[in-house]
Amino acid sequence: MIDSHCHLDFSAFDEDRLQVIEACGKANIQRIIIPGVSASQWPALISLCQSQSMLEFALGIHPYFIEMAEDEHLVQLQQLLCKHQDDVVAVGEIGLDFHLADNGLHQKQQHFFDCQLSVASEFKLPVILHQRQSHNEIIRMLKGHQFAYGGVLHAFSGSYQQAKTYVDMGFKLGIGGTITYPRGSKTRDVVKRLSLQHIVLETDAPDMPLHGRQGQRNSPLNLPEIAQQIALITNTSIQQVAAITDNNVASLFGLTMN
């Protein structure tokens, strides 16, 4: 199984990161993709992933950290993508979050999203997208760029029509703990109606804990439970869910599987 979105570099894992990685290996979670969120975090992220063979990294500026973002960070991003072009799998986590207070930052979010889409196109890399209350603007900007390298819409919880729009543009949908909640019926319906070829597994650990574990640290070790939920929703086996979603991640991000 592959966790296509996990922030294993966050401080929540500082006490036991290596133990979690070891436990994932024993649980047949063979690959974990860690998205970047800010320029200050990129060097440590790259170092961590270079030290552990099961970890892969993406680099990007997350809308949560947009207030501290500067245009020079876009230059740094290009430099790092060039330096690590054989290892970096995507530009991300990038996107728009209009749930956050504006204070003039929504326009800045759009500027950095626009620029990072251009960088991704320049390096022919897929993107890992974050969105909240911003589907229409993200779709408009992707179409405006004629973005051709696909990616993952992380933590998808939208409608079937929105899902189809992203799928038609070459995107996979990241499905995580949302489907374990009673309120996740809309997402479960999307999973049921879509082919597994359009879905990737994710935990978003340490965030997005599964239902019943609110307030606890999420972990990539919970990935099999998410796969089991998808198997139940799609009336298939967890082995088939793992095989298809693994192949989706590997083909999208250019990973060689063992």
PDB file of C-alpha atoms in Angstrom:
ATOM      1  CA  MET A   1       0.000   0.000   0.000  1.00  0.00           C
ATOM      2  CA  ILE A   2       1.096   3.576  -0.673  1.00  0.00           C
ATOM      3  CA  ASP A   3       0.136   6.559   1.480  1.00  0.00           C
ATOM      4  CA  SER A   4      -0.044   9.262  -1.172  1.00  0.00           C
ATOM      5  CA  HIS A   5      -0.223  12.126   1.342  1.00  0.00           C
ATOM      6  CA  CYS A   6       1.332  12.096   4.803  1.00  0.00           C
ATOM      7  CA  HIS A   7       3.176  14.851   6.678  1.00  0.00           C
ATOM      8  CA  LEU A   8       5.575  12.519   8.438  1.00  0.00           C
ATOM      9  CA  ASP A   9       8.094  15.356   8.715  1.00  0.00           C
ATOM     10  CA  PHE A  10       5.830  17.374  11.045  1.00  0.00           C
ATOM     11  CA  SER A  11       6.841  17.794  14.681  1.00  0.00           C
ATOM     12  CA  ALA A  12       4.017  15.485  15.811  1.00  0.00           C
ATOM     13  CA  PHE A  13       6.283  12.602  14.749  1.00  0.00           C
ATOM     14  CA  ASP A  14       9.530  13.888  16.270  1.00  0.00           C
ATOM     15  CA  GLU A  15       9.400  11.462  19.197  1.00  0.00           C
ATOM     16  CA  ASP A  16       8.845   8.244  17.243  1.00  0.00           C
ATOM     17  CA  ARG A  17       9.255   8.915  13.512  1.00  0.00           C
ATOM     18  CA  LEU A  18      11.681   6.055  12.864  1.00  0.00           C
ATOM     19  CA  GLN A  19       9.508   3.627  14.814  1.00  0.00           C
ATOM     20  CA  VAL A  20       6.471   4.621  12.750  1.00  0.00           C
ATOM     21  CA  ILE A  21       8.446   4.104   9.528  1.00  0.00           C
ATOM     22  CA  GLU A  22       9.609   0.671  10.725  1.00  0.00           C
ATOM     23  CA  ALA A  23       6.056  -0.299  11.708  1.00  0.00           C
ATOM     24  CA  CYS A  24       4.772   0.808   8.287  1.00  0.00           C
ATOM     25  CA  GLY A  25       7.252  -1.513   6.602  1.00  0.00           C
ATOM     26  CA  LYS A  26       5.999  -4.424   8.696  1.00  0.00           C
ATOM     27  CA  ALA A  27       2.385  -3.473   7.855  1.00  0.00           C
ATOM     28  CA  ASN A  28       3.135  -3.634   4.099  1.00  0.00           C
ATOM     29  CA  ILE A  29       2.873   0.132   3.677  1.00  0.00           C
ATOM     30  CA  GLN A  30       5.761   0.252   1.279  1.00  0.00           C
ATOM     31  CA  ARG A  31       5.827   3.888   0.210  1.00  0.00           C
ATOM     32  CA  ILE A  32       4.869   7.226   1.782  1.00  0.00           C
ATOM     33  CA  ILE A  33       4.735  10.504  -0.132  1.00  0.00           C
ATOM     34  CA  ILE A  34       5.426  13.626   1.929  1.00  0.00           C
ATOM     35  CA  PRO A  35       4.326  16.943   0.405  1.00  0.00           C
ATOM     36  CA  GLY A  36       6.216  20.146   1.127  1.00  0.00           C
ATOM     37  CA  VAL A  37       4.375  23.049   2.737  1.00  0.00           C
ATOM     38  CA  SER A  38       6.845  25.943   3.039  1.00  0.00           C
ATOM     39  CA  ALA A  39      10.311  26.959   1.898  1.00  0.00           C
ATOM     40  CA  SER A  40      11.720  26.806   5.433  1.00  0.00           C
ATOM     41  CA  GLN A  41      10.705  23.140   5.685  1.00  0.00           C
ATOM     42  CA  TRP A  42      12.048  21.904   2.326  1.00  0.00           C
ATOM     43  CA  PRO A  43      15.687  21.161   3.323  1.00  0.00           C
ATOM     44  CA  ALA A  44      14.736  18.970   6.303  1.00  0.00           C
ATOM     45  CA  LEU A  45      12.063  17.223   4.228  1.00  0.00           C
ATOM     46  CA  ILE A  46      14.533  16.382   1.478  1.00  0.00           C
ATOM     47  CA  SER A  47      17.088  15.154   4.014  1.00  0.00           C
ATOM     48  CA  LEU A  48      14.520  12.912   5.719  1.00  0.00           C
ATOM     49  CA  CYS A  49      13.379  11.348   2.457  1.00  0.00           C
ATOM     50  CA  GLN A  50      16.938  10.770   1.288  1.00  0.00           C
ATOM     51  CA  SER A  51      17.629   8.889   4.521  1.00  0.00           C
ATOM     52  CA  GLN A  52      14.652   6.507   4.238  1.00  0.00           C
ATOM     53  CA  SER A  53      14.062   4.499   1.066  1.00  0.00           C
ATOM     54  CA  MET A  54      10.287   4.207   1.557  1.00  0.00           C
ATOM     55  CA  LEU A  55       9.798   7.990   1.638  1.00  0.00           C
ATOM     56  CA  GLU A  56       9.208  10.202  -1.410  1.00  0.00           C
ATOM     57  CA  PHE A  57       8.892  13.984  -1.431  1.00  0.00           C
ATOM     58  CA  ALA A  58       7.090  16.763  -3.238  1.00  0.00           C
ATOM     59  CA  LEU A  59       7.942  20.454  -2.892  1.00  0.00           C
ATOM     60  CA  GLY A  60       5.472  23.290  -2.701  1.00  0.00           C
ATOM     61  CA  ILE A  61       4.047  26.242  -0.769  1.00  0.00           C
ATOM     62  CA  HIS A  62       0.797  25.382   1.015  1.00  0.00           C
ATOM     63  CA  PRO A  63      -1.895  28.090   1.277  1.00  0.00           C
ATOM     64  CA  TYR A  64      -1.755  27.792   5.103  1.00  0.00           C
ATOM     65  CA  PHE A  65       1.780  29.203   4.950  1.00  0.00           C
ATOM     66  CA  ILE A  66       1.152  31.835   2.302  1.00  0.00           C
ATOM     67  CA  GLU A  67       1.548  34.796   4.653  1.00  0.00           C
ATOM     68  CA  MET A  68       5.285  34.092   5.021  1.00  0.00           C
ATOM     69  CA  ALA A  69       5.782  33.195   1.345  1.00  0.00           C
ATOM     70  CA  GLU A  70       7.990  35.444  -0.792  1.00  0.00           C
ATOM     71  CA  ASP A  71       8.658  35.478  -4.515  1.00  0.00           C
ATOM     72  CA  GLU A  72      12.259  34.449  -3.859  1.00  0.00           C
ATOM     73  CA  HIS A  73      10.873  31.151  -2.549  1.00  0.00           C
ATOM     74  CA  LEU A  74       9.598  30.440  -6.062  1.00  0.00           C
ATOM     75  CA  VAL A  75      13.163  30.810  -7.304  1.00  0.00           C
ATOM     76  CA  GLN A  76      14.330  28.437  -4.563  1.00  0.00           C
ATOM     77  CA  LEU A  77      11.624  25.994  -5.620  1.00  0.00           C
ATOM     78  CA  GLN A  78      12.880  25.990  -9.191  1.00  0.00           C
ATOM     79  CA  GLN A  79      16.463  25.523  -8.023  1.00  0.00           C
ATOM     80  CA  LEU A  80      15.552  22.572  -5.791  1.00  0.00           C
ATOM     81  CA  LEU A  81      13.419  20.941  -8.478  1.00  0.00           C
ATOM     82  CA  CYS A  82      16.353  21.217 -10.846  1.00  0.00           C
ATOM     83  CA  LYS A  83      18.809  19.844  -8.283  1.00  0.00           C
ATOM     84  CA  HIS A  84      16.563  16.960  -7.245  1.00  0.00           C
ATOM     85  CA  GLN A  85      14.787  16.302 -10.517  1.00  0.00           C
ATOM     86  CA  ASP A  86      15.552  12.565 -10.317  1.00  0.00           C
ATOM     87  CA  ASP A  87      13.900  12.284  -6.889  1.00  0.00           C
ATOM     88  CA  VAL A  88      11.099  14.838  -6.490  1.00  0.00           C
ATOM     89  CA  VAL A  89       7.728  13.363  -7.483  1.00  0.00           C
ATOM     90  CA  ALA A  90       5.462  16.416  -7.674  1.00  0.00           C
ATOM     91  CA  VAL A  91       4.922  20.085  -6.954  1.00  0.00           C
ATOM     92  CA  GLY A  92       2.817  20.230  -3.821  1.00  0.00           C
ATOM     93  CA  GLU A  93       1.094  20.747  -1.579  1.00  0.00           C
ATOM     94  CA  ILE A  94      -0.274  23.756  -3.408  1.00  0.00           C
ATOM     95  CA  GLY A  95      -3.726  25.205  -3.970  1.00  0.00           C
ATOM     96  CA  LEU A  96      -6.327  27.603  -2.609  1.00  0.00           C
ATOM     97  CA  ASP A  97      -8.020  27.715   0.780  1.00  0.00           C
ATOM     98  CA  PHE A  98     -10.783  30.318   0.892  1.00  0.00           C
ATOM     99  CA  HIS A  99     -11.948  29.011   4.256  1.00  0.00           C
ATOM    100  CA  LEU A 100      -8.990  30.919   5.691  1.00  0.00           C
ATOM    101  CA  ALA A 101      -9.577  34.577   6.551  1.00  0.00           C
ATOM    102  CA  ASP A 102      -8.845  36.824   3.602  1.00  0.00           C
ATOM    103  CA  ASN A 103      -7.023  39.887   4.960  1.00  0.00           C
ATOM    104  CA  GLY A 104      -5.731  40.350   1.428  1.00  0.00           C
ATOM    105  CA  LEU A 105      -4.243  36.851   1.394  1.00  0.00           C
ATOM    106  CA  HIS A 106      -6.694  35.230  -1.021  1.00  0.00           C
ATOM    107  CA  GLN A 107      -5.136  37.201  -3.863  1.00  0.00           C
ATOM    108  CA  LYS A 108      -1.676  36.205  -2.640  1.00  0.00           C
ATOM    109  CA  GLN A 109      -2.794  32.563  -2.552  1.00  0.00           C
ATOM    110  CA  GLN A 110      -3.889  32.861  -6.170  1.00  0.00           C
ATOM    111  CA  HIS A 111      -0.578  34.455  -7.165  1.00  0.00           C
ATOM    112  CA  PHE A 112       1.484  31.650  -5.633  1.00  0.00           C
ATOM    113  CA  PHE A 113      -0.825  28.948  -6.950  1.00  0.00           C
ATOM    114  CA  ASP A 114      -0.580  30.428 -10.435  1.00  0.00           C
ATOM    115  CA  CYS A 115       3.210  30.618 -10.243  1.00  0.00           C
ATOM    116  CA  GLN A 116       3.562  27.078  -8.897  1.00  0.00           C
ATOM    117  CA  LEU A 117       1.370  25.703 -11.683  1.00  0.00           C
ATOM    118  CA  SER A 118       3.767  27.373 -14.121  1.00  0.00           C
ATOM    119  CA  VAL A 119       6.749  25.813 -12.341  1.00  0.00           C
ATOM    120  CA  ALA A 120       5.106  22.373 -12.428  1.00  0.00           C
ATOM    121  CA  SER A 121       4.509  22.745 -16.160  1.00  0.00           C
ATOM    122  CA  GLU A 122       8.101  23.864 -16.662  1.00  0.00           C
ATOM    123  CA  PHE A 123       9.404  20.715 -14.963  1.00  0.00           C
ATOM    124  CA  LYS A 124       6.644  18.463 -16.379  1.00  0.00           C
ATOM    125  CA  LEU A 125       5.579  17.415 -12.891  1.00  0.00           C
ATOM    126  CA  PRO A 126       2.152  16.527 -11.495  1.00  0.00           C
ATOM    127  CA  VAL A 127       0.745  18.593  -8.638  1.00  0.00           C
ATOM    128  CA  ILE A 128      -0.733  17.764  -5.233  1.00  0.00           C
ATOM    129  CA  LEU A 129      -3.693  20.073  -4.705  1.00  0.00           C
ATOM    130  CA  HIS A 130      -5.211  21.442  -1.518  1.00  0.00           C
ATOM    131  CA  GLN A 131      -8.632  23.076  -1.714  1.00  0.00           C
ATOM    132  CA  ARG A 132     -11.262  24.400   0.642  1.00  0.00           C
ATOM    133  CA  GLN A 133     -14.217  26.395  -0.644  1.00  0.00           C
ATOM    134  CA  SER A 134     -12.258  26.985  -3.855  1.00  0.00           C
ATOM    135  CA  HIS A 135     -13.151  24.266  -6.384  1.00  0.00           C
ATOM    136  CA  ASN A 136     -14.416  26.714  -9.003  1.00  0.00           C
ATOM    137  CA  GLU A 137     -11.317  28.926  -8.882  1.00  0.00           C
ATOM    138  CA  ILE A 138      -8.900  25.977  -8.874  1.00  0.00           C
ATOM    139  CA  ILE A 139     -10.638  24.426 -11.872  1.00  0.00           C
ATOM    140  CA  ARG A 140     -10.646  27.783 -13.677  1.00  0.00           C
ATOM    141  CA  MET A 141      -6.920  28.258 -13.085  1.00  0.00           C
ATOM    142  CA  LEU A 142      -6.038  24.686 -14.106  1.00  0.00           C
ATOM    143  CA  LYS A 143      -7.950  25.168 -17.348  1.00  0.00           C
ATOM    144  CA  GLY A 144      -6.366  28.575 -17.851  1.00  0.00           C
ATOM    145  CA  HIS A 145      -2.932  26.984 -17.643  1.00  0.00           C
ATOM    146  CA  GLN A 146      -4.061  24.075 -19.813  1.00  0.00           C
ATOM    147  CA  PHE A 147      -2.276  22.055 -17.154  1.00  0.00           C
ATOM    148  CA  ALA A 148      -1.348  18.726 -18.721  1.00  0.00           C
ATOM    149  CA  TYR A 149       0.516  16.746 -16.042  1.00  0.00           C
ATOM    150  CA  GLY A 150      -2.307  15.735 -13.724  1.00  0.00           C
ATOM    151  CA  GLY A 151      -1.919  15.120 -10.034  1.00  0.00           C
ATOM    152  CA  VAL A 152      -3.956  14.418  -6.924  1.00  0.00           C
ATOM    153  CA  LEU A 153      -6.819  16.408  -5.483  1.00  0.00           C
ATOM    154  CA  HIS A 154      -5.959  15.785  -1.849  1.00  0.00           C
ATOM    155  CA  ALA A 155      -8.682  15.070   0.744  1.00  0.00           C
ATOM    156  CA  PHE A 156     -11.475  15.069  -1.807  1.00  0.00           C
ATOM    157  CA  SER A 157     -14.920  15.649  -0.289  1.00  0.00           C
ATOM    158  CA  GLY A 158     -16.793  17.295  -3.148  1.00  0.00           C
ATOM    159  CA  SER A 159     -19.659  16.235  -5.382  1.00  0.00           C
ATOM    160  CA  TYR A 160     -19.651  13.571  -8.080  1.00  0.00           C
ATOM    161  CA  GLN A 161     -19.768  16.284 -10.758  1.00  0.00           C
ATOM    162  CA  GLN A 162     -16.705  17.992  -9.254  1.00  0.00           C
ATOM    163  CA  ALA A 163     -14.966  14.627  -9.085  1.00  0.00           C
ATOM    164  CA  LYS A 164     -15.694  14.002 -12.761  1.00  0.00           C
ATOM    165  CA  THR A 165     -14.327  17.423 -13.682  1.00  0.00           C
ATOM    166  CA  TYR A 166     -10.988  16.681 -11.996  1.00  0.00           C
ATOM    167  CA  VAL A 167     -10.845  13.140 -13.379  1.00  0.00           C
ATOM    168  CA  ASP A 168     -11.465  14.445 -16.893  1.00  0.00           C
ATOM    169  CA  MET A 169      -8.465  16.770 -16.413  1.00  0.00           C
ATOM    170  CA  GLY A 170      -6.218  13.826 -15.513  1.00  0.00           C
ATOM    171  CA  PHE A 171      -6.407  14.005 -11.723  1.00  0.00           C
ATOM    172  CA  LYS A 172      -6.734  11.279  -9.117  1.00  0.00           C
ATOM    173  CA  LEU A 173      -8.815  11.813  -5.990  1.00  0.00           C
ATOM    174  CA  GLY A 174      -7.095  11.422  -2.618  1.00  0.00           C
ATOM    175  CA  ILE A 175      -9.416   9.499  -0.290  1.00  0.00           C
ATOM    176  CA  GLY A 176      -8.724   9.352   3.431  1.00  0.00           C
ATOM    177  CA  GLY A 177     -10.382   9.367   6.820  1.00  0.00           C
ATOM    178  CA  THR A 178     -13.394  11.396   5.658  1.00  0.00           C
ATOM    179  CA  ILE A 179     -15.128   8.221   4.466  1.00  0.00           C
ATOM    180  CA  THR A 180     -15.119   6.796   8.012  1.00  0.00           C
ATOM    181  CA  TYR A 181     -17.394   9.585   9.326  1.00  0.00           C
ATOM    182  CA  PRO A 182     -21.198   9.558   9.198  1.00  0.00           C
ATOM    183  CA  ARG A 183     -21.047  12.965   7.475  1.00  0.00           C
ATOM    184  CA  GLY A 184     -18.851  11.475   4.715  1.00  0.00           C
ATOM    185  CA  SER A 185     -21.785  10.013   2.789  1.00  0.00           C
ATOM    186  CA  LYS A 186     -21.229  12.316  -0.206  1.00  0.00           C
ATOM    187  CA  THR A 187     -17.611  11.184  -0.512  1.00  0.00           C
ATOM    188  CA  ARG A 188     -18.599   7.531  -0.111  1.00  0.00           C
ATOM    189  CA  ASP A 189     -21.104   7.977  -2.927  1.00  0.00           C
ATOM    190  CA  VAL A 190     -18.376   9.401  -5.179  1.00  0.00           C
ATOM    191  CA  VAL A 191     -16.095   6.457  -4.372  1.00  0.00           C
ATOM    192  CA  LYS A 192     -18.919   4.033  -5.144  1.00  0.00           C
ATOM    193  CA  ARG A 193     -19.691   5.649  -8.505  1.00  0.00           C
ATOM    194  CA  LEU A 194     -16.113   6.171  -9.707  1.00  0.00           C
ATOM    195  CA  SER A 195     -13.724   3.530 -10.973  1.00  0.00           C
ATOM    196  CA  LEU A 196     -10.887   2.643  -8.573  1.00  0.00           C
ATOM    197  CA  GLN A 197      -8.548   3.765 -11.376  1.00  0.00           C
ATOM    198  CA  HIS A 198      -9.272   7.346 -10.314  1.00  0.00           C
ATOM    199  CA  ILE A 199      -8.554   6.960  -6.586  1.00  0.00           C
ATOM    200  CA  VAL A 200      -5.434   7.020  -4.412  1.00  0.00           C
ATOM    201  CA  LEU A 201      -5.200   6.276  -0.689  1.00  0.00           C
ATOM    202  CA  GLU A 202      -4.021   8.872   1.810  1.00  0.00           C
ATOM    203  CA  THR A 203      -4.014   9.575   5.536  1.00  0.00           C
ATOM    204  CA  ASP A 204      -2.898  13.243   5.754  1.00  0.00           C
ATOM    205  CA  ALA A 205      -1.295  12.215   9.057  1.00  0.00           C
ATOM    206  CA  PRO A 206      -0.901  13.668  11.627  1.00  0.00           C
ATOM    207  CA  ASP A 207      -4.192  15.387  10.664  1.00  0.00           C
ATOM    208  CA  MET A 208      -7.566  13.952   9.569  1.00  0.00           C
ATOM    209  CA  PRO A 209      -7.914  11.186  12.191  1.00  0.00           C
ATOM    210  CA  LEU A 210     -10.395   8.412  11.533  1.00  0.00           C
ATOM    211  CA  HIS A 211     -13.875   8.509  13.047  1.00  0.00           C
ATOM    212  CA  GLY A 212     -13.800   7.741  16.746  1.00  0.00           C
ATOM    213  CA  ARG A 213     -10.236   8.987  17.122  1.00  0.00           C
ATOM    214  CA  GLN A 214     -10.864  12.725  16.979  1.00  0.00           C
ATOM    215  CA  GLY A 215      -8.183  14.602  18.890  1.00  0.00           C
ATOM    216  CA  GLN A 216      -5.644  11.817  18.433  1.00  0.00           C
ATOM    217  CA  ARG A 217      -2.623  11.922  16.155  1.00  0.00           C
ATOM    218  CA  ASN A 218      -3.367  10.291  12.834  1.00  0.00           C
ATOM    219  CA  SER A 219      -0.782   7.856  11.460  1.00  0.00           C
ATOM    220  CA  PRO A 220       0.099   6.262   8.119  1.00  0.00           C
ATOM    221  CA  LEU A 221      -0.468   2.986   9.973  1.00  0.00           C
ATOM    222  CA  ASN A 222      -4.194   3.688   9.595  1.00  0.00           C
ATOM    223  CA  LEU A 223      -3.990   3.344   5.814  1.00  0.00           C
ATOM    224  CA  PRO A 224      -5.226  -0.297   5.756  1.00  0.00           C
ATOM    225  CA  GLU A 225      -8.425   0.787   7.533  1.00  0.00           C
ATOM    226  CA  ILE A 226      -9.091   3.355   4.816  1.00  0.00           C
ATOM    227  CA  ALA A 227      -8.448   0.721   2.157  1.00  0.00           C
ATOM    228  CA  GLN A 228     -10.842  -1.635   3.950  1.00  0.00           C
ATOM    229  CA  GLN A 229     -13.565   1.041   3.942  1.00  0.00           C
ATOM    230  CA  ILE A 230     -13.083   1.578   0.203  1.00  0.00           C
ATOM    231  CA  ALA A 231     -13.272  -2.199  -0.344  1.00  0.00           C
ATOM    232  CA  LEU A 232     -16.608  -2.286   1.493  1.00  0.00           C
ATOM    233  CA  ILE A 233     -17.965   0.705  -0.437  1.00  0.00           C
ATOM    234  CA  THR A 234     -16.917  -0.711  -3.830  1.00  0.00           C
ATOM    235  CA  ASN A 235     -17.788  -4.338  -3.024  1.00  0.00           C
ATOM    236  CA  THR A 236     -14.283  -5.538  -3.776  1.00  0.00           C
ATOM    237  CA  SER A 237     -11.312  -6.894  -1.814  1.00  0.00           C
ATOM    238  CA  ILE A 238      -8.763  -4.894   0.132  1.00  0.00           C
ATOM    239  CA  GLN A 239      -6.076  -6.608  -1.967  1.00  0.00           C
ATOM    240  CA  GLN A 240      -7.633  -5.271  -5.155  1.00  0.00           C
ATOM    241  CA  VAL A 241      -8.011  -1.793  -3.681  1.00  0.00           C
ATOM    242  CA  ALA A 242      -4.331  -1.828  -2.671  1.00  0.00           C
ATOM    243  CA  ALA A 243      -3.138  -3.109  -6.049  1.00  0.00           C
ATOM    244  CA  ILE A 244      -5.127  -0.634  -8.138  1.00  0.00           C
ATOM    245  CA  THR A 245      -4.456   2.425  -5.987  1.00  0.00           C
ATOM    246  CA  ASP A 246      -0.753   1.542  -5.751  1.00  0.00           C
ATOM    247  CA  ASN A 247      -0.588   1.379  -9.525  1.00  0.00           C
ATOM    248  CA  ASN A 248      -2.376   4.729  -9.770  1.00  0.00           C
ATOM    249  CA  VAL A 249       0.198   6.418  -7.518  1.00  0.00           C
ATOM    250  CA  ALA A 250       3.152   4.738  -9.186  1.00  0.00           C
ATOM    251  CA  SER A 251       2.092   5.692 -12.716  1.00  0.00           C
ATOM    252  CA  LEU A 252       1.212   9.261 -11.732  1.00  0.00           C
ATOM    253  CA  PHE A 253       4.413   9.975  -9.806  1.00  0.00           C
ATOM    254  CA  GLY A 254       6.785   7.789 -11.813  1.00  0.00           C
ATOM    255  CA  LEU A 255       7.598   5.405  -8.974  1.00  0.00           C
ATOM    256  CA  THR A 256       9.267   2.034  -9.452  1.00  0.00           C
ATOM    257  CA  MET A 257       7.509  -0.556  -7.344  1.00  0.00           C
ATOM    258  CA  ASN A 258       9.252  -3.491  -5.659  1.00  0.00           C
TER     259      ASN A 258
END
